[in-house]
PDB file of C-alpha atoms and ligand atoms in Angstrom:
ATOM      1  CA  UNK A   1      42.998  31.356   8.878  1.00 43.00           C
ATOM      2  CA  UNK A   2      40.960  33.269  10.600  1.00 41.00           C
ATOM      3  CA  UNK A   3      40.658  37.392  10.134  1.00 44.00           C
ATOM      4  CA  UNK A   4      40.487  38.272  13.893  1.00 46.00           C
ATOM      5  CA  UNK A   5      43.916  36.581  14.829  1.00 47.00           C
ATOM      6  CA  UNK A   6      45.553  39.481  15.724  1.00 49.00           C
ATOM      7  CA  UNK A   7      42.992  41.234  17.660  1.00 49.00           C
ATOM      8  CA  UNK A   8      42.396  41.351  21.563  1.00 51.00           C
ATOM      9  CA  UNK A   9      39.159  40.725  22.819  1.00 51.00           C
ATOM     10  CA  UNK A  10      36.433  43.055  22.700  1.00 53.00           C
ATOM     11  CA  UNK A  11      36.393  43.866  26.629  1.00 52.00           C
ATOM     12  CA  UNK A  12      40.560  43.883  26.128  1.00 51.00           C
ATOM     13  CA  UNK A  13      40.157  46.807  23.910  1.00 54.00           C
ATOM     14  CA  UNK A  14      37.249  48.914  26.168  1.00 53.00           C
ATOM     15  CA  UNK A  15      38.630  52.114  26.612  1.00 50.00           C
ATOM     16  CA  UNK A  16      37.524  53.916  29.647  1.00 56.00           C
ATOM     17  CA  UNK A  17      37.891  57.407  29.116  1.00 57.00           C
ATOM     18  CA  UNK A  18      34.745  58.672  30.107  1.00 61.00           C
ATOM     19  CA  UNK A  19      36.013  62.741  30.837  1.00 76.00           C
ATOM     20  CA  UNK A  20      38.242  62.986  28.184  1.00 84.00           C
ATOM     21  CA  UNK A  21      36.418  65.353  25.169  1.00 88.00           C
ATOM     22  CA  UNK A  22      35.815  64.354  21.821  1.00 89.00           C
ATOM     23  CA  UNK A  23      34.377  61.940  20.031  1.00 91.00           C
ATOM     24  CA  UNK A  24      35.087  58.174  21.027  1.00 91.00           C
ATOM     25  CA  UNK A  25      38.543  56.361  20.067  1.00 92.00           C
ATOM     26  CA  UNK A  26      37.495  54.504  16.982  1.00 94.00           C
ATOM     27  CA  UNK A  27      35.937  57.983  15.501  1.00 95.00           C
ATOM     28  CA  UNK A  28      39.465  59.228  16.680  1.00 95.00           C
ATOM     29  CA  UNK A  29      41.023  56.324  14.834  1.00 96.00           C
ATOM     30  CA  UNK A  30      38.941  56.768  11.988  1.00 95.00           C
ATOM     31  CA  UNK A  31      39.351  60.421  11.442  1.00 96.00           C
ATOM     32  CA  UNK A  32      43.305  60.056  11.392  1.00 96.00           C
ATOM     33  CA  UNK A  33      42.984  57.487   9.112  1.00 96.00           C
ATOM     34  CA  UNK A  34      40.996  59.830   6.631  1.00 96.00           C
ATOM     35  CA  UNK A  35      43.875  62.471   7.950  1.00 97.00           C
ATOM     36  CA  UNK A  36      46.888  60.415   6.518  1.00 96.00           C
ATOM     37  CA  UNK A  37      44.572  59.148   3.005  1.00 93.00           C
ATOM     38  CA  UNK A  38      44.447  63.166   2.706  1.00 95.00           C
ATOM     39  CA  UNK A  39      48.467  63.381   3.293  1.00 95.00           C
ATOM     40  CA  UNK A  40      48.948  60.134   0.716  1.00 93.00           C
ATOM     41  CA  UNK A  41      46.441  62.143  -1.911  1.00 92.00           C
ATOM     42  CA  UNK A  42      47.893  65.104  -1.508  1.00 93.00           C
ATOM     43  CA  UNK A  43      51.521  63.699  -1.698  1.00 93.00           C
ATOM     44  CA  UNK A  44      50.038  62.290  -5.374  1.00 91.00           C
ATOM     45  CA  UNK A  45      48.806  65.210  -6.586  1.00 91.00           C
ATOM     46  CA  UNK A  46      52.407  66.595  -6.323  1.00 93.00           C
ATOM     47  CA  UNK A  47      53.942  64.357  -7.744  1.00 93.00           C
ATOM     48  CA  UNK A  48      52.663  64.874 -11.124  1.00 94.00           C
ATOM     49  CA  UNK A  49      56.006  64.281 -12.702  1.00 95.00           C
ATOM     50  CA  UNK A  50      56.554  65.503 -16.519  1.00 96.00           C
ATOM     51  CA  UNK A  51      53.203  63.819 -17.929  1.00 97.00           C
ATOM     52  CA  UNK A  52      50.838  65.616 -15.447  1.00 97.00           C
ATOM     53  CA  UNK A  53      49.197  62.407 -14.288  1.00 97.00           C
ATOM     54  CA  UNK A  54      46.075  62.687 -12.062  1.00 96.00           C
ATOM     55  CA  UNK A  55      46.353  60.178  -8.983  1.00 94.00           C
ATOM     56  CA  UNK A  56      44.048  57.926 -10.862  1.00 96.00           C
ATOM     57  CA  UNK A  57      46.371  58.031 -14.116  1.00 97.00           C
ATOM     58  CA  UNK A  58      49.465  57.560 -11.689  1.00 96.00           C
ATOM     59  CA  UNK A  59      47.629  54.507  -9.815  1.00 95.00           C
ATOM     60  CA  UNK A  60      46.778  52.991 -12.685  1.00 97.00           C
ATOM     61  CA  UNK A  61      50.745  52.796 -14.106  1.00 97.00           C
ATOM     62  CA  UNK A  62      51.782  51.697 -10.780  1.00 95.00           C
ATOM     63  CA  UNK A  63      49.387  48.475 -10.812  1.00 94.00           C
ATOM     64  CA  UNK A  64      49.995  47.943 -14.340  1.00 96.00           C
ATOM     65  CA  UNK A  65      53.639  47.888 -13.444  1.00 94.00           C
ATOM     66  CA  UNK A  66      53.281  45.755  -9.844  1.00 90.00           C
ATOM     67  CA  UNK A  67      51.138  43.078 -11.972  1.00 87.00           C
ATOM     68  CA  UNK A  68      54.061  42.567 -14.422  1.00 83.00           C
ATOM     69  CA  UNK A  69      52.140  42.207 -17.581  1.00 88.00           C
ATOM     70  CA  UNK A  70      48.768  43.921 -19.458  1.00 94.00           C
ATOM     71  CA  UNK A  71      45.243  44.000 -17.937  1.00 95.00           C
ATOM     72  CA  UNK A  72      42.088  43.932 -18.370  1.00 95.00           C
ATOM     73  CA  UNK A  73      40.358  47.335 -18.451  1.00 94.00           C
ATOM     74  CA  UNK A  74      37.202  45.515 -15.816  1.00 93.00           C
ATOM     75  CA  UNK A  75      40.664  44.261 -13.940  1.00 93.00           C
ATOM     76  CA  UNK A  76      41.958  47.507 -13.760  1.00 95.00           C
ATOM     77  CA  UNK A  77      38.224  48.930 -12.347  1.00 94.00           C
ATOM     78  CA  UNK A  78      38.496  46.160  -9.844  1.00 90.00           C
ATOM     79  CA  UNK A  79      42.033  46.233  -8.648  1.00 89.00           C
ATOM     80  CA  UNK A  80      41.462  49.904  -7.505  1.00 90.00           C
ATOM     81  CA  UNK A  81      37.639  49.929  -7.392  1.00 84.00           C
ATOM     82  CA  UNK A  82      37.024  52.213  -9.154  1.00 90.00           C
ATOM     83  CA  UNK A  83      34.108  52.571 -11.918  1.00 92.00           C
ATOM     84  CA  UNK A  84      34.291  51.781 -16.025  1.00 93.00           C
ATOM     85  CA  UNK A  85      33.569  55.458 -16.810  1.00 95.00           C
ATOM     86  CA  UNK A  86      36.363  56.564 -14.906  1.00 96.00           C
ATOM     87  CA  UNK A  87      38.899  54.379 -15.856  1.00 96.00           C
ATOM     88  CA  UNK A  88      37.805  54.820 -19.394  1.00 96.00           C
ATOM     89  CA  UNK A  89      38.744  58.151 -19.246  1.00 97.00           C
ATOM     90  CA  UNK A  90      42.047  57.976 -17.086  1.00 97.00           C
ATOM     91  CA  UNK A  91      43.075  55.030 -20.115  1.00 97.00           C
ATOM     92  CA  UNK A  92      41.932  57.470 -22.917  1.00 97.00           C
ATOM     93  CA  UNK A  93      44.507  60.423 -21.536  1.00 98.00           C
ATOM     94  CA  UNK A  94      47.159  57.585 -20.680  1.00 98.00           C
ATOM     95  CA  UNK A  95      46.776  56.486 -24.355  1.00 97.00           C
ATOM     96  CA  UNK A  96      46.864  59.833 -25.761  1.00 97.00           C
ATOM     97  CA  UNK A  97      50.141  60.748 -23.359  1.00 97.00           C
ATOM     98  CA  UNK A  98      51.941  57.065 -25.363  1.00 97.00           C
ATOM     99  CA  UNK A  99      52.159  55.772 -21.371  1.00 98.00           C
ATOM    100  CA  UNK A 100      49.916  52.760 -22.298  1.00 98.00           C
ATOM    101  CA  UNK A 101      48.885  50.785 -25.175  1.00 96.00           C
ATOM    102  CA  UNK A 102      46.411  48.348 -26.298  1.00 94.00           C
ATOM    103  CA  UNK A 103      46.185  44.888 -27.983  1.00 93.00           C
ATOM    104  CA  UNK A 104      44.454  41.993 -28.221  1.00 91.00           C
ATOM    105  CA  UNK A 105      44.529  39.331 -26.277  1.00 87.00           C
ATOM    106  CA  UNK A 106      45.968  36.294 -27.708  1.00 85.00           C
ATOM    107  CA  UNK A 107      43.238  34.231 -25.618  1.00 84.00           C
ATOM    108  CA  UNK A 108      40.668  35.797 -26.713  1.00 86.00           C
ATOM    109  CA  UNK A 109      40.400  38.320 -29.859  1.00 84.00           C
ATOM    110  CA  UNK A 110      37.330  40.077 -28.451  1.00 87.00           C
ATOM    111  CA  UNK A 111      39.315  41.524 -25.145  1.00 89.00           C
ATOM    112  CA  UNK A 112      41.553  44.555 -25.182  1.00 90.00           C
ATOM    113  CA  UNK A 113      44.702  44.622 -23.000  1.00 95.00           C
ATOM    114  CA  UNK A 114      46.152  47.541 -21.254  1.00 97.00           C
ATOM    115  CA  UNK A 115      49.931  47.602 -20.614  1.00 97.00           C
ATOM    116  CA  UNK A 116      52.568  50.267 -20.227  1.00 97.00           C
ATOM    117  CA  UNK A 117      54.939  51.249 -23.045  1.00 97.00           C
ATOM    118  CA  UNK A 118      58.438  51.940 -22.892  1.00 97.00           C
ATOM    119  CA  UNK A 119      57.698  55.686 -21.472  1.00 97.00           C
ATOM    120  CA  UNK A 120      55.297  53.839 -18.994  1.00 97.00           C
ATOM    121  CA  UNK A 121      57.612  51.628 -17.453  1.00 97.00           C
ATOM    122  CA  UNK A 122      60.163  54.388 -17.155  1.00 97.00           C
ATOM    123  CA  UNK A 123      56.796  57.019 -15.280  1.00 97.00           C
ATOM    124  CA  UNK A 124      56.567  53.764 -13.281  1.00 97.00           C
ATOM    125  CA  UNK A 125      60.281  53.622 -12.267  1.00 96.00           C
ATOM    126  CA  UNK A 126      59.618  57.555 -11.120  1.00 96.00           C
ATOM    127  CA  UNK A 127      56.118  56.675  -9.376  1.00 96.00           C
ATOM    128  CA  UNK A 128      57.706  53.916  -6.898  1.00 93.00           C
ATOM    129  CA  UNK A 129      59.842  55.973  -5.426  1.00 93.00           C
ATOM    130  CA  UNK A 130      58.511  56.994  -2.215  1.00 90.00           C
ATOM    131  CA  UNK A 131      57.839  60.600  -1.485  1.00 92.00           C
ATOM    132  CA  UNK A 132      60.419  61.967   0.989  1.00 94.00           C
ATOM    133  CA  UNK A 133      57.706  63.644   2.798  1.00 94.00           C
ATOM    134  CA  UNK A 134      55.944  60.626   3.721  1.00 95.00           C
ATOM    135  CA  UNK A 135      58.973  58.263   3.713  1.00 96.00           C
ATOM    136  CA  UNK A 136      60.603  60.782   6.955  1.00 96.00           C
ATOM    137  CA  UNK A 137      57.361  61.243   8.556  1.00 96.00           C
ATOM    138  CA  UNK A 138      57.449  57.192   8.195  1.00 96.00           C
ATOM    139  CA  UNK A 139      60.792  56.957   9.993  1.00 96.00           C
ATOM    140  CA  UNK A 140      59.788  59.060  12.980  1.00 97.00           C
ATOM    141  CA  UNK A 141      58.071  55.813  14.098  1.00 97.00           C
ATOM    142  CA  UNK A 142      60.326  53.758  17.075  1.00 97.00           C
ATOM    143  CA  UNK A 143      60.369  50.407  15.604  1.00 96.00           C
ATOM    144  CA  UNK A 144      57.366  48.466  18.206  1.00 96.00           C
ATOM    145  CA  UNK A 145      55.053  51.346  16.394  1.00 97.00           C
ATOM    146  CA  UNK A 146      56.034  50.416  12.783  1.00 97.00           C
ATOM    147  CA  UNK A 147      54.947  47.177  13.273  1.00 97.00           C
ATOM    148  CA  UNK A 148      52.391  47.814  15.612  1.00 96.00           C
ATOM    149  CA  UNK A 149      51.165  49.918  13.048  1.00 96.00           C
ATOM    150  CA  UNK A 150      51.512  47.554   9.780  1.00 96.00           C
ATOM    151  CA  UNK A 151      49.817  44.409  12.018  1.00 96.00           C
ATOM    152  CA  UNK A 152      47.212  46.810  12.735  1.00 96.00           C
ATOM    153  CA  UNK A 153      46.200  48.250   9.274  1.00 95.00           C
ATOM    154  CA  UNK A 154      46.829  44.987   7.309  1.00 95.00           C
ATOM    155  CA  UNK A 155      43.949  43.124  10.013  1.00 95.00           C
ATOM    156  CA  UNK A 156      41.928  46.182   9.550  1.00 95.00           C
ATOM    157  CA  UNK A 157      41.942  45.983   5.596  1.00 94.00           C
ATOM    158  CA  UNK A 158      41.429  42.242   5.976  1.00 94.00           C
ATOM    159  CA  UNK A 159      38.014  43.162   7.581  1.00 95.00           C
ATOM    160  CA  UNK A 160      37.006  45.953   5.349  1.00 94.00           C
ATOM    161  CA  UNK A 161      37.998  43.277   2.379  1.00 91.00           C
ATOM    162  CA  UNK A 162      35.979  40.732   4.073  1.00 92.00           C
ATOM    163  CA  UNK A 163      32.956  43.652   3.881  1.00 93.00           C
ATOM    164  CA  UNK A 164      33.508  43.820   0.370  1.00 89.00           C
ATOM    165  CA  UNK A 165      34.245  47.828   0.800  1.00 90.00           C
ATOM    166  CA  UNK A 166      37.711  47.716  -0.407  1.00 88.00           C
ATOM    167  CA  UNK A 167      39.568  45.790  -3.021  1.00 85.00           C
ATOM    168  CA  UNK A 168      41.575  42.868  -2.648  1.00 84.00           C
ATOM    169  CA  UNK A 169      44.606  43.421  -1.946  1.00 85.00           C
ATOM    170  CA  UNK A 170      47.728  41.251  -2.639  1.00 88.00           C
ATOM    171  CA  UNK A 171      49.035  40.926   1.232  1.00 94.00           C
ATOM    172  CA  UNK A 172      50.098  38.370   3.364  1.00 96.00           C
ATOM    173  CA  UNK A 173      46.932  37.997   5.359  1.00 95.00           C
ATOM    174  CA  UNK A 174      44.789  36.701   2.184  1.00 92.00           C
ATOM    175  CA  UNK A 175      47.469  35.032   0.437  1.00 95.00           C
ATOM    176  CA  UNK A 176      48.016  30.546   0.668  1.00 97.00           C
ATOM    177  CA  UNK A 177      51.923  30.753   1.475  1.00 98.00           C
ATOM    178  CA  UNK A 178      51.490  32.603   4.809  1.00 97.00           C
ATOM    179  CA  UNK A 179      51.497  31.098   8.090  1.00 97.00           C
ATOM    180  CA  UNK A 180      50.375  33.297  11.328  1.00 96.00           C
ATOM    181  CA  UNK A 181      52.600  32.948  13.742  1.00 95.00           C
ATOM    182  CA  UNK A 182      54.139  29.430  13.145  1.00 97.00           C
ATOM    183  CA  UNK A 183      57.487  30.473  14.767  1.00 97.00           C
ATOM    184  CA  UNK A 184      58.168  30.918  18.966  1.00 97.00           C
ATOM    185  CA  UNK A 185      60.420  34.051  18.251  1.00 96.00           C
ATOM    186  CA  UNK A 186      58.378  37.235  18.947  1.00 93.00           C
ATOM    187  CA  UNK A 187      59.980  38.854  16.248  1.00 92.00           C
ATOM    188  CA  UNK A 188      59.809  36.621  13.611  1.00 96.00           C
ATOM    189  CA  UNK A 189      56.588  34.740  14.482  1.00 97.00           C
ATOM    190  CA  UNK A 190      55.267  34.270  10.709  1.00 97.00           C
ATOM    191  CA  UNK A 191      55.923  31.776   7.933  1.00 98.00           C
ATOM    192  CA  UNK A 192      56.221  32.339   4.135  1.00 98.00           C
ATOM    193  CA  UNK A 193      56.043  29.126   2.119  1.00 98.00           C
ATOM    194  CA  UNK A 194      57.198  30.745  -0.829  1.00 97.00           C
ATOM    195  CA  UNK A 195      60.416  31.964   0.326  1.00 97.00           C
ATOM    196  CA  UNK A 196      60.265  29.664   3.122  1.00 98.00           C
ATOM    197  CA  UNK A 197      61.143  32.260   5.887  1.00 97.00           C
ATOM    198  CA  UNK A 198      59.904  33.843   8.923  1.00 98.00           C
ATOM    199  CA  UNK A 199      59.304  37.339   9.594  1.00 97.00           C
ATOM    200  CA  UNK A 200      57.757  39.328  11.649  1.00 97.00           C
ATOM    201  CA  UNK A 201      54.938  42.233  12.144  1.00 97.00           C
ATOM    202  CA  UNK A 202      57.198  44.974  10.462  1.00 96.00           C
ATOM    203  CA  UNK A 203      57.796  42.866   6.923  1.00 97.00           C
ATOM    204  CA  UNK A 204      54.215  42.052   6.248  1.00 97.00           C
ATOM    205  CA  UNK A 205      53.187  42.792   3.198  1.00 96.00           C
ATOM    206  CA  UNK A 206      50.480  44.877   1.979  1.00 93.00           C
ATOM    207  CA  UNK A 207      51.508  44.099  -1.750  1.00 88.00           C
ATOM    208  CA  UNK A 208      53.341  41.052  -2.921  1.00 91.00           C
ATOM    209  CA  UNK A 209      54.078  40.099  -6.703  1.00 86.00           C
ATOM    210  CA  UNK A 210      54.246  36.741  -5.606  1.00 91.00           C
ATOM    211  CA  UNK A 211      50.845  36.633  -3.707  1.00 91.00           C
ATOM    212  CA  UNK A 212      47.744  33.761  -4.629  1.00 92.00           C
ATOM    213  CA  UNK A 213      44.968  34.073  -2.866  1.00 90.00           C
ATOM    214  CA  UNK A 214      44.150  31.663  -0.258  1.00 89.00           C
TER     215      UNK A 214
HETATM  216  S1  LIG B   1      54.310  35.300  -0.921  1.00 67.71           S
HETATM  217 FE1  LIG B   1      54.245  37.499  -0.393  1.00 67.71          FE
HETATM  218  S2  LIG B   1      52.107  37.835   0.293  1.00 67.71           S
HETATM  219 FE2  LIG B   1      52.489  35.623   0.341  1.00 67.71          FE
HETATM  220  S3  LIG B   1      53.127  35.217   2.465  1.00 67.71           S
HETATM  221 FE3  LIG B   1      54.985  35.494   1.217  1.00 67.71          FE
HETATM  222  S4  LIG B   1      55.493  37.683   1.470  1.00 67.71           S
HETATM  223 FE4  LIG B   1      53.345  37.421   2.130  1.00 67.71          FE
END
């Protein structure tokens, strides 16, 4: 599959807008991005909840809770790349707050497991649901830009993945059951083997619980 497949050539996506002020469009593009990361941060840091989790504790719930079962503390780092020494510390005060515990694994008696307890699953249950904020701000967009907008970031974190300067994520452009447009319908050009369905632009996903890499 190849990472460009959604992108216009080079010369397609010249922009000449020689008087207009300000820095160029992809320092435009890349400043709004670090605009709406501020929003998504800020949005976090709200939303606290009863155990006063940092974003990192909060994060850290949310993937132990997408992922279905316990991880690995290095799994953990990598999944939201992060470093040891942090994570340490956000599992210490997630320990200490009875949202995750530890055992052994039954593979393996020398490696310790992370998973939620009881109380974690239910901070989980309160963590995925979507700030209103963002969620309205969300549904301002007509439905061409929602899509627009989801083909555009997914390809975009497919290249920074490819880079090796963000995680990997679970989405439909790295994982072996999707199929880029396979389908003549604009709308629902794409394939996924596992449910065996199309879809289109606006139902990619950026995580999947039933993603394998390709
Ligand atoms: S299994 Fe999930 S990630 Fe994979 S193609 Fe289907 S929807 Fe996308």
């Amino acid at each position: 599959m190849n990472g460009l497949w959604f992108m216009k050539s080079a010369e397609e996506r010249t922009v000449r807008m020689a008087d207009v002020p300000g820095m160029p469009p992809t320092g435009q593009l890349l400043v709004g991005l670090a605009r709406l990361g501020q929003a998504v941060r800020m949005e976090a840091w709200r939303n606290a909840g009863p155990h006063n989790l940092s974003p990192l504790q909060a994060d850290i719930i949310v993937l132990l809770d997408g992922r279905g079962g316990p991880l690995r503390q290095g799994e953990i780092v990598a999944a939201l790349a992060s470093t040891p020494p942090t994570v340490s510390d956000a599992v210490r005060v997630l320990r200490k707050k009875e949202l995750v515990d530890a055992s052994r694994d039954p593979g393996d008696a020398r490696v310790t497991l992370l998973g939620l307890t009881a109380a974690g699953r239910e901070e989980a249950g309160r963590l995925n649901v979507q700030s209103e904020k963002l969620t309205d701000a969300v549904s301002a967009l007509a439905p061409d830009d929602f899509a627009a907008m989801l083909r555009g970031m997914t390809t975009l974190m497919r290249e920074l993945q490819d880079r090796r300067a963000i995680p990997v994520s679970q989405m439909c452009l790295t994982c072996r059951f999707f199929v880029p447009r396979a389908h003549p319908d604009p709308q629902r050009p794409h394939h996924c083997n596992f449910v065996d369905a199309a879809f289109g632009d606006a139902e990619l996903r950026v995580t999947c619980p039933d993603h394998e890499a390709a």
